[in-house]
Amino acid sequence: MVVSPNISARTFRNTNFKESVWFYRNTGTAQVPNFTFLKRNFLQEDMIEVGDNAVPAFIDSDGDGDQDMFISTYIGPDLASSVYFYENIGTPFNASFKLITTDFINLSFSNLFNIKIQYADINGDGTFDFVFTGTGPQNGQTSLLFIPNLSTTQLNFSGQTIQSANFEIDQTENILLTDVDLDGIQDLLVGKSNGAVQYWKNNGPAGQFNYSLQTDSFLGLGISTDRQSPSLTAGDLDADGRSDLVLGNQRGELAIYGDFRAQNQNIAAITDIVYNPITEKYYSKNLGGRSWPTIINLFNSDKPALVVGNTLGGVLVLKNEASQVLPENPVVDLYPNPLENTETLFIKADRNMTVQFYTALGQTLSESHFVPANQEYPVLLTGLSPGIYLARFTYNGKTLGKRFIIN
């Protein structure tokens, strides 16, 4: 006999959704049953199950060239959120995840709940920091927080503490850090409880948090009873060199807004994205209740996948059927080359990379910068003397050097 609770949402903070399918074995007969309790997590023990509100994020945490997975939870048995860390023990072509810890960097000691995570360079130092929103148990205040990462090639939080980005939201709302205006500083897109999407520009400078509201209805997404607290992620889904925006709603459905930085803000949403092999059509699908999508290249392909966490505590992977495996050797263009020292150098690569600049003698000129796949990445190298310089790219644990000339 299998028994599950008759509740569709959390009724108490200490409700344990992680162990919510109870299994009783019939040790009697069909005519005279005798049920003996065996376990509380039937089937759940064999899958990714963090309870509820699973919010995934990915980064190469150990510098081995593949993407490791992190999943934040709403609350744990000690009434605090934690982050599950799954190491990718597979390859860049075929991910395979192994649970390492249910409390990454002991985040539960902060006593925050309702944690939602992402990785972004929030402080402008060229590294991907551990960024999250969390709610304080005493005041119920939900804030944008981060822990600085000290390494450009992996995660290193040694000696670092939780810092505030001086931005608050309601408990159910969601934040995406992304450079909306491409000025090199991370802005905020906020999925509001009333269904709207706000755009807050960070006026900088890099490393500072000077946010000003630009619009209450980004992409025309204003107040709507059809959405509440939409979640957001951004990336180039179709390898056209322009970033797309993905929204998740409270029904577990996704909507894609192509080229969201275009001047035309009346972009039609694509919602029929899940393929049904029986009807041979694409349709909109409930992916497990309220959802949190993220874009990540799990298959070393030219078009990334969507990984979607949901309110049920699990995650799903949506692979792009039109994707092709990337060639072994990356394609990286630097232009114009040669260039004047007043010009902007552009980089375009066929996969996500980091880049760092050096003189011909090996002297470091810059911090590492993240270069997103298939997009023009501008670099302003002012004040450099004429000569030959080197751009050193890092990807999947490998390196590639490209020379360029300044006249």
PDB file of C-alpha atoms in Angstrom, residues 19 34 36 43 50 66 117-118 161 181 188 191 232 262 267 298 301 309 345 358 400:
ATOM      1  CA  GLU A  19       9.466  12.140   2.641  1.00  0.00           C
ATOM      2  CA  ASN A  34      -1.558  -7.102   7.155  1.00  0.00           C
ATOM      3  CA  THR A  36       3.725  -3.288   7.701  1.00  0.00           C
ATOM      4  CA  LEU A  43      10.388   6.275  -5.069  1.00  0.00           C
ATOM      5  CA  VAL A  50      14.454  18.377  -2.199  1.00  0.00           C
ATOM      6  CA  ASP A  66      31.578  20.309 -16.805  1.00  0.00           C
ATOM      7  CA  ILE A 117      19.834  30.799  -6.005  1.00  0.00           C
ATOM      8  CA  GLN A 118      21.733  31.800  -9.140  1.00  0.00           C
ATOM      9  CA  THR A 161      30.445  36.059   4.458  1.00  0.00           C
ATOM     10  CA  ASP A 181      21.475  47.393 -21.412  1.00  0.00           C
ATOM     11  CA  LEU A 188      17.696  43.313 -12.173  1.00  0.00           C
ATOM     12  CA  GLY A 191       8.920  38.979 -11.278  1.00  0.00           C
ATOM     13  CA  LEU A 232      13.009  34.404 -15.121  1.00  0.00           C
ATOM     14  CA  ALA A 262      15.446  44.346 -28.990  1.00  0.00           C
ATOM     15  CA  ILE A 267       7.608  40.515 -28.400  1.00  0.00           C
ATOM     16  CA  LEU A 298      24.472  20.172 -20.505  1.00  0.00           C
ATOM     17  CA  SER A 301      25.797  21.452 -28.097  1.00  0.00           C
ATOM     18  CA  GLY A 309      12.823  23.176 -11.012  1.00  0.00           C
ATOM     19  CA  LEU A 345      37.339  44.910 -29.618  1.00  0.00           C
ATOM     20  CA  TYR A 358      47.884  39.616 -21.563  1.00  0.00           C
ATOM     21  CA  LEU A 400      42.913  28.716 -26.314  1.00  0.00           C
TER      22      LEU A 400
END
